[in-house]
PDB file of C-alpha atoms in Angstrom:
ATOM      1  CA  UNK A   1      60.218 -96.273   0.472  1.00 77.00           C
ATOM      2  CA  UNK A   2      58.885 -94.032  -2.496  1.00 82.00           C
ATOM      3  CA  UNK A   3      61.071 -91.024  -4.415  1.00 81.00           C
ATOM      4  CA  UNK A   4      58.097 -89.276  -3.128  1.00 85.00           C
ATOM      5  CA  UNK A   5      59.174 -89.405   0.411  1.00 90.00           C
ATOM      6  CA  UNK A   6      62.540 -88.548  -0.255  1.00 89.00           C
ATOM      7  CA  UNK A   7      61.651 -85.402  -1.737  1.00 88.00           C
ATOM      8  CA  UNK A   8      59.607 -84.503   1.040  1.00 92.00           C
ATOM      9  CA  UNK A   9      62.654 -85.261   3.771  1.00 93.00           C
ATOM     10  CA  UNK A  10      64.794 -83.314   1.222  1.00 93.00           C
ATOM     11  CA  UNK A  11      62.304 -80.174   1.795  1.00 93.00           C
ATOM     12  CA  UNK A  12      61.654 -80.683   5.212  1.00 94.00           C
ATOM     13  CA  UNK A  13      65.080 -80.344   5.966  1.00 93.00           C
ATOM     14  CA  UNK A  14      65.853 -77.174   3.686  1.00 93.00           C
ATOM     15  CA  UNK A  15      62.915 -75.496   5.485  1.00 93.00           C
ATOM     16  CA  UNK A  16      63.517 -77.181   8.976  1.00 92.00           C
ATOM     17  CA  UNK A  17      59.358 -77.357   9.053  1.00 91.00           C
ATOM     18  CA  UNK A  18      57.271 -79.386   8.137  1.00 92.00           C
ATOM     19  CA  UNK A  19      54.657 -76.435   7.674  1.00 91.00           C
ATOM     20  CA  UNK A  20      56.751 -74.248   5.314  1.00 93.00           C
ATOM     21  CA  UNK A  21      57.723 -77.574   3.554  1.00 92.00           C
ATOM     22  CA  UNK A  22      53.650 -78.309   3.572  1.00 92.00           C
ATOM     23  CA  UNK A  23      52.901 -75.183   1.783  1.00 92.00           C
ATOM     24  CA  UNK A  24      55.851 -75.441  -0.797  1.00 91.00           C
ATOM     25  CA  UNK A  25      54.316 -78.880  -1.889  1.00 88.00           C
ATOM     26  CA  UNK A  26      50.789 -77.360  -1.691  1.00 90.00           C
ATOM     27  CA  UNK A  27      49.851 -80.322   0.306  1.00 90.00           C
ATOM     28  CA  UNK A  28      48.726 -80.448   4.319  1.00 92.00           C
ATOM     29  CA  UNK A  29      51.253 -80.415   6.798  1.00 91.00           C
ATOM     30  CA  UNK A  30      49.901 -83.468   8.873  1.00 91.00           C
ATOM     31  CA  UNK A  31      50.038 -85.512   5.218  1.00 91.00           C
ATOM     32  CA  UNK A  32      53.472 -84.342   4.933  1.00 92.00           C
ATOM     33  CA  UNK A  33      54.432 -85.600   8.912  1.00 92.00           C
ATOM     34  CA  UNK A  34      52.259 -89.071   8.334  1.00 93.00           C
ATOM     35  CA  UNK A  35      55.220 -89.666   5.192  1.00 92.00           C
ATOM     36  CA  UNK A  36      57.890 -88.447   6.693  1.00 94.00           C
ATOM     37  CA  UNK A  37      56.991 -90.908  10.259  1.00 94.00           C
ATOM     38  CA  UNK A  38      56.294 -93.764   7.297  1.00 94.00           C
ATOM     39  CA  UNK A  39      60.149 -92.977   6.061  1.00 93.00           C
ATOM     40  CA  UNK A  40      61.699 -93.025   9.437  1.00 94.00           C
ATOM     41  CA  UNK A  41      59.667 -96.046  10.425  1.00 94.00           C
ATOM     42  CA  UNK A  42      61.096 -97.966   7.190  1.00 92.00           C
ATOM     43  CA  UNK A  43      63.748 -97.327   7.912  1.00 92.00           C
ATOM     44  CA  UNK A  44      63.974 -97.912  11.754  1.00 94.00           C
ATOM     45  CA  UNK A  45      65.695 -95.114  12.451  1.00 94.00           C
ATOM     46  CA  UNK A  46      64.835 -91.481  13.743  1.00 95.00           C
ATOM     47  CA  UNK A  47      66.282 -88.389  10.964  1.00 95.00           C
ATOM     48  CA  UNK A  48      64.611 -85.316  12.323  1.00 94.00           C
ATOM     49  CA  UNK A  49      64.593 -83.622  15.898  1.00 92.00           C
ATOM     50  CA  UNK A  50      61.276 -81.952  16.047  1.00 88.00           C
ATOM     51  CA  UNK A  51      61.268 -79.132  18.496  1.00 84.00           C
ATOM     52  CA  UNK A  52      59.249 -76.879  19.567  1.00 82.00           C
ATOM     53  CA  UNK A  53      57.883 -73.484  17.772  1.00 78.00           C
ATOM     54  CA  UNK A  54      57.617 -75.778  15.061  1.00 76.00           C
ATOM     55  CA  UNK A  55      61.147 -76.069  14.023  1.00 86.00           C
ATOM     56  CA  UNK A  56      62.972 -79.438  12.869  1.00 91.00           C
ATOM     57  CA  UNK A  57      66.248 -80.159  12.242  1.00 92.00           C
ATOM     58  CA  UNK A  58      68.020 -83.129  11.162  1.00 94.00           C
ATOM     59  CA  UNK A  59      69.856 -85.397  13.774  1.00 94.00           C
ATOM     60  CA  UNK A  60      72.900 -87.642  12.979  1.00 95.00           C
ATOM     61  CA  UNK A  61      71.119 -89.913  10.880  1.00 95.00           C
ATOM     62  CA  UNK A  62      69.095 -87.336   9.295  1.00 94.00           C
ATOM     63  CA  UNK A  63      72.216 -85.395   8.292  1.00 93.00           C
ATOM     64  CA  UNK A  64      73.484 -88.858   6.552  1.00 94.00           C
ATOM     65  CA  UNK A  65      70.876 -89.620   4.656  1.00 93.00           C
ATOM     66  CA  UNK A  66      70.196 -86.291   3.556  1.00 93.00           C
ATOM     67  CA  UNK A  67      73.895 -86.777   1.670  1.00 89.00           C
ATOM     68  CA  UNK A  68      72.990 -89.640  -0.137  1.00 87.00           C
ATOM     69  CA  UNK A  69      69.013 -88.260  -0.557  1.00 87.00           C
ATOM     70  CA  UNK A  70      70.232 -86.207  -2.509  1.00 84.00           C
ATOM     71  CA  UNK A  71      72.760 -88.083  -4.497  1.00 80.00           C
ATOM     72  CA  UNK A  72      70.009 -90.541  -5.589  1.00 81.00           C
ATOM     73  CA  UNK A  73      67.367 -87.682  -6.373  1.00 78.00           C
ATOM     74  CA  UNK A  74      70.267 -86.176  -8.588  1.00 79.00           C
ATOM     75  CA  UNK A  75      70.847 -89.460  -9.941  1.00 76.00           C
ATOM     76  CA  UNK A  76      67.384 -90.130 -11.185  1.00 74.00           C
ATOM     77  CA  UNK A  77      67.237 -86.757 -12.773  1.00 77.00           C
ATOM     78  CA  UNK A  78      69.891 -87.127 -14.984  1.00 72.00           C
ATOM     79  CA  UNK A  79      68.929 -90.753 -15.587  1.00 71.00           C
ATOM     80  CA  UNK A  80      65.375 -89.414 -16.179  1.00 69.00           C
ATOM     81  CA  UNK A  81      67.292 -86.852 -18.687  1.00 70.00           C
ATOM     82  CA  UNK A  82      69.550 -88.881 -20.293  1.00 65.00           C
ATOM     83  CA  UNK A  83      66.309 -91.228 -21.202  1.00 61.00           C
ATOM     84  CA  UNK A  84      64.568 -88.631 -22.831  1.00 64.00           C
ATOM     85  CA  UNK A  85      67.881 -87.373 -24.384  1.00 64.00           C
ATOM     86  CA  UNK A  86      67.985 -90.892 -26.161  1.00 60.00           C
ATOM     87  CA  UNK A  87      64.390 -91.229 -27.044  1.00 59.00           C
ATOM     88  CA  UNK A  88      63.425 -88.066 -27.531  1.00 60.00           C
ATOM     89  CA  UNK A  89      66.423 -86.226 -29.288  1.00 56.00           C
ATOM     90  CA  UNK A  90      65.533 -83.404 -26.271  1.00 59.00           C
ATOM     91  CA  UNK A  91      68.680 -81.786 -26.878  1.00 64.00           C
ATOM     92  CA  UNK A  92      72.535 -82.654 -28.981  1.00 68.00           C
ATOM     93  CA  UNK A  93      73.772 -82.261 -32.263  1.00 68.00           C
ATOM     94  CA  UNK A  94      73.504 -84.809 -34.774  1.00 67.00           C
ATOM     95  CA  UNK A  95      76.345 -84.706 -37.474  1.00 65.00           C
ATOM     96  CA  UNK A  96      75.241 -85.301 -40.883  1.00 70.00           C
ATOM     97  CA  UNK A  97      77.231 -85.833 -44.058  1.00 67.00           C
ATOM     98  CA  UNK A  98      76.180 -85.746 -47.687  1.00 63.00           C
ATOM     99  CA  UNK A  99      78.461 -86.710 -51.143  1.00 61.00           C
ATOM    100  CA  UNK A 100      76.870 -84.255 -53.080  1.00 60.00           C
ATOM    101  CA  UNK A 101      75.232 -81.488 -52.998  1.00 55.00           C
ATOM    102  CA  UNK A 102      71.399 -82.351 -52.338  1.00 54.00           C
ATOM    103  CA  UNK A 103      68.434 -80.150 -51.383  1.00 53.00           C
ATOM    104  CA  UNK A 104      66.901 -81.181 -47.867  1.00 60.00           C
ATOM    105  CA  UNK A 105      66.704 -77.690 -46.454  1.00 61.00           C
ATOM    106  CA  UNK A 106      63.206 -78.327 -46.189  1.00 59.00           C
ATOM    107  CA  UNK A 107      64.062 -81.602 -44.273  1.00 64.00           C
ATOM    108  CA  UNK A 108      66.412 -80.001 -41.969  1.00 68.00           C
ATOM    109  CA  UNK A 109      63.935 -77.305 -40.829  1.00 69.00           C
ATOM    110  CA  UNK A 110      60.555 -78.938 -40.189  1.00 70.00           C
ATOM    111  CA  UNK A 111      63.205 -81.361 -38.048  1.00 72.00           C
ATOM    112  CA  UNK A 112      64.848 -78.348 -36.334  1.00 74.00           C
ATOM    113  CA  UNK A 113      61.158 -77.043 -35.629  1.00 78.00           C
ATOM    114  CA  UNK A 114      60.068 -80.228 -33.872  1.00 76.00           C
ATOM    115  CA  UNK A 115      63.071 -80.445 -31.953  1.00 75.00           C
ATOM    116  CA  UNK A 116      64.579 -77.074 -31.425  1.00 79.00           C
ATOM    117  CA  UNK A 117      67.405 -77.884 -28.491  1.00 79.00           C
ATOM    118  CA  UNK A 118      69.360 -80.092 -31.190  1.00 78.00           C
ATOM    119  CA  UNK A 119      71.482 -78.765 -33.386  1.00 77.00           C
ATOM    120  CA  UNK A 120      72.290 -80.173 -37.375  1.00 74.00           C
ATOM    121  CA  UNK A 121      76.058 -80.326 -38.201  1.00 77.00           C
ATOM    122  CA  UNK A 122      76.169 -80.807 -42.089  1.00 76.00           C
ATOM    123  CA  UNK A 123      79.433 -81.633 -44.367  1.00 77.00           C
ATOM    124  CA  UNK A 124      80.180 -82.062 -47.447  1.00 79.00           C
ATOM    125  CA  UNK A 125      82.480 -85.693 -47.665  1.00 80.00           C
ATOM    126  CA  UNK A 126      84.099 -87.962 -50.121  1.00 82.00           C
ATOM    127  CA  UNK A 127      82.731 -91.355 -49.706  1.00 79.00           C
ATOM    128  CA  UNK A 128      85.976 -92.732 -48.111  1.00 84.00           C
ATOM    129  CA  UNK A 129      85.478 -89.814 -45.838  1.00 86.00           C
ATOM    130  CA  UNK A 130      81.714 -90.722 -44.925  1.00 83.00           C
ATOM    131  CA  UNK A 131      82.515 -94.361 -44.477  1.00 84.00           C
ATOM    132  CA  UNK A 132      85.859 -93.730 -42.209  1.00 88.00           C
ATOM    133  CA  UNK A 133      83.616 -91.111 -40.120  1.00 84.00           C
ATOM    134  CA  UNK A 134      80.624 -93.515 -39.380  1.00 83.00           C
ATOM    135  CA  UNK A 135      83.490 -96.215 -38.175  1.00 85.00           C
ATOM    136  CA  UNK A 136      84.638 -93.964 -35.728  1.00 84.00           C
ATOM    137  CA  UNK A 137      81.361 -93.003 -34.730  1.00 82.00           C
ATOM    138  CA  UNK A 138      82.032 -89.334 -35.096  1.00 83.00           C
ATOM    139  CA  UNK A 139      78.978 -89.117 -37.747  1.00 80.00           C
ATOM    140  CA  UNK A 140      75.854 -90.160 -37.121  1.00 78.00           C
ATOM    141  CA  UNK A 141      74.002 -90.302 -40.680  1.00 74.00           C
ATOM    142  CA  UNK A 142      74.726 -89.650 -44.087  1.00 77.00           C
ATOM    143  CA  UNK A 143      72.802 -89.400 -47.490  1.00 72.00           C
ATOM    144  CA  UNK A 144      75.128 -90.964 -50.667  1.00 71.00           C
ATOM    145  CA  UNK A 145      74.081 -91.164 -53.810  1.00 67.00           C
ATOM    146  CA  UNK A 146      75.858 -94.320 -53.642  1.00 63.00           C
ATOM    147  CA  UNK A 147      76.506 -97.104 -51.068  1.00 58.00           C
TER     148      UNK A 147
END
């Protein structure tokens, strides 16, 4: 079974034809049948009632999996997200404390360039304030003059 074929049941059954479904994916509709007839034979089970005119609509186990088809597509999305939210810095804030006053403007906005969905919260803190706010994890970075 590939994510692939899940979309395309997904589609299929918002359109309820495989031809409209076909042109949304920009691929041909007998490539788009020959997946879906891979999926149901996988899974040894029947999903869609193909009638005639062209329509299709889901039977009993059609409707079922479509409920969890979707769960799992939504699932890998915001896995997918969340990944790139950790690697990438996609999106956030990131809270930043200094002990002094120091010049990083310049820092700050080439960073804010690269990544423009992430936002910079900066404080001025004591150093017992720095240290007690990266314990409890609700700073991630500071620059101190001292440790």
């Amino acid at each position: 079974m590939e994510i692939t074929q899940l979309h395309y049941f997904k589609l299929v059954s918002k359109h309820e034809s495989f031809t409209k479904a076909a042109a949304e994916l920009h691929i041909t509709q007998s490539a788009l049948s020959r997946s879906i007839a891979q999926l149901e034979e996988e899974i040894g089970l029947q999903l869609l009632e193909r009638r005639r005119g062209g329509r299709t609509t889901l039977n009993q186990n059609g409707r079922f999996f479509l409920r969890h088809v979707g769960s799992i597509l939504n699932s890998l999305e915001n896995t997918v997200s969340a990944m790139k939210e950790m690697t990438g810095l996609e999106q956030g804030i990131i809270h930043v404390a200094l002990d002094e006053v120091v010049f990083l403007k310049h820092l700050f906005f080439a960073f804010m360039r690269d990544h423009p969905n992430v936002r910079l919260s900066c404080r001025l803190q004591s150093h017992e304030q720095i240290k007690s706010c990266l314990d409890d994890g609700t700073l991630n970075f500071a620059v101190c003059k001292e440790p």
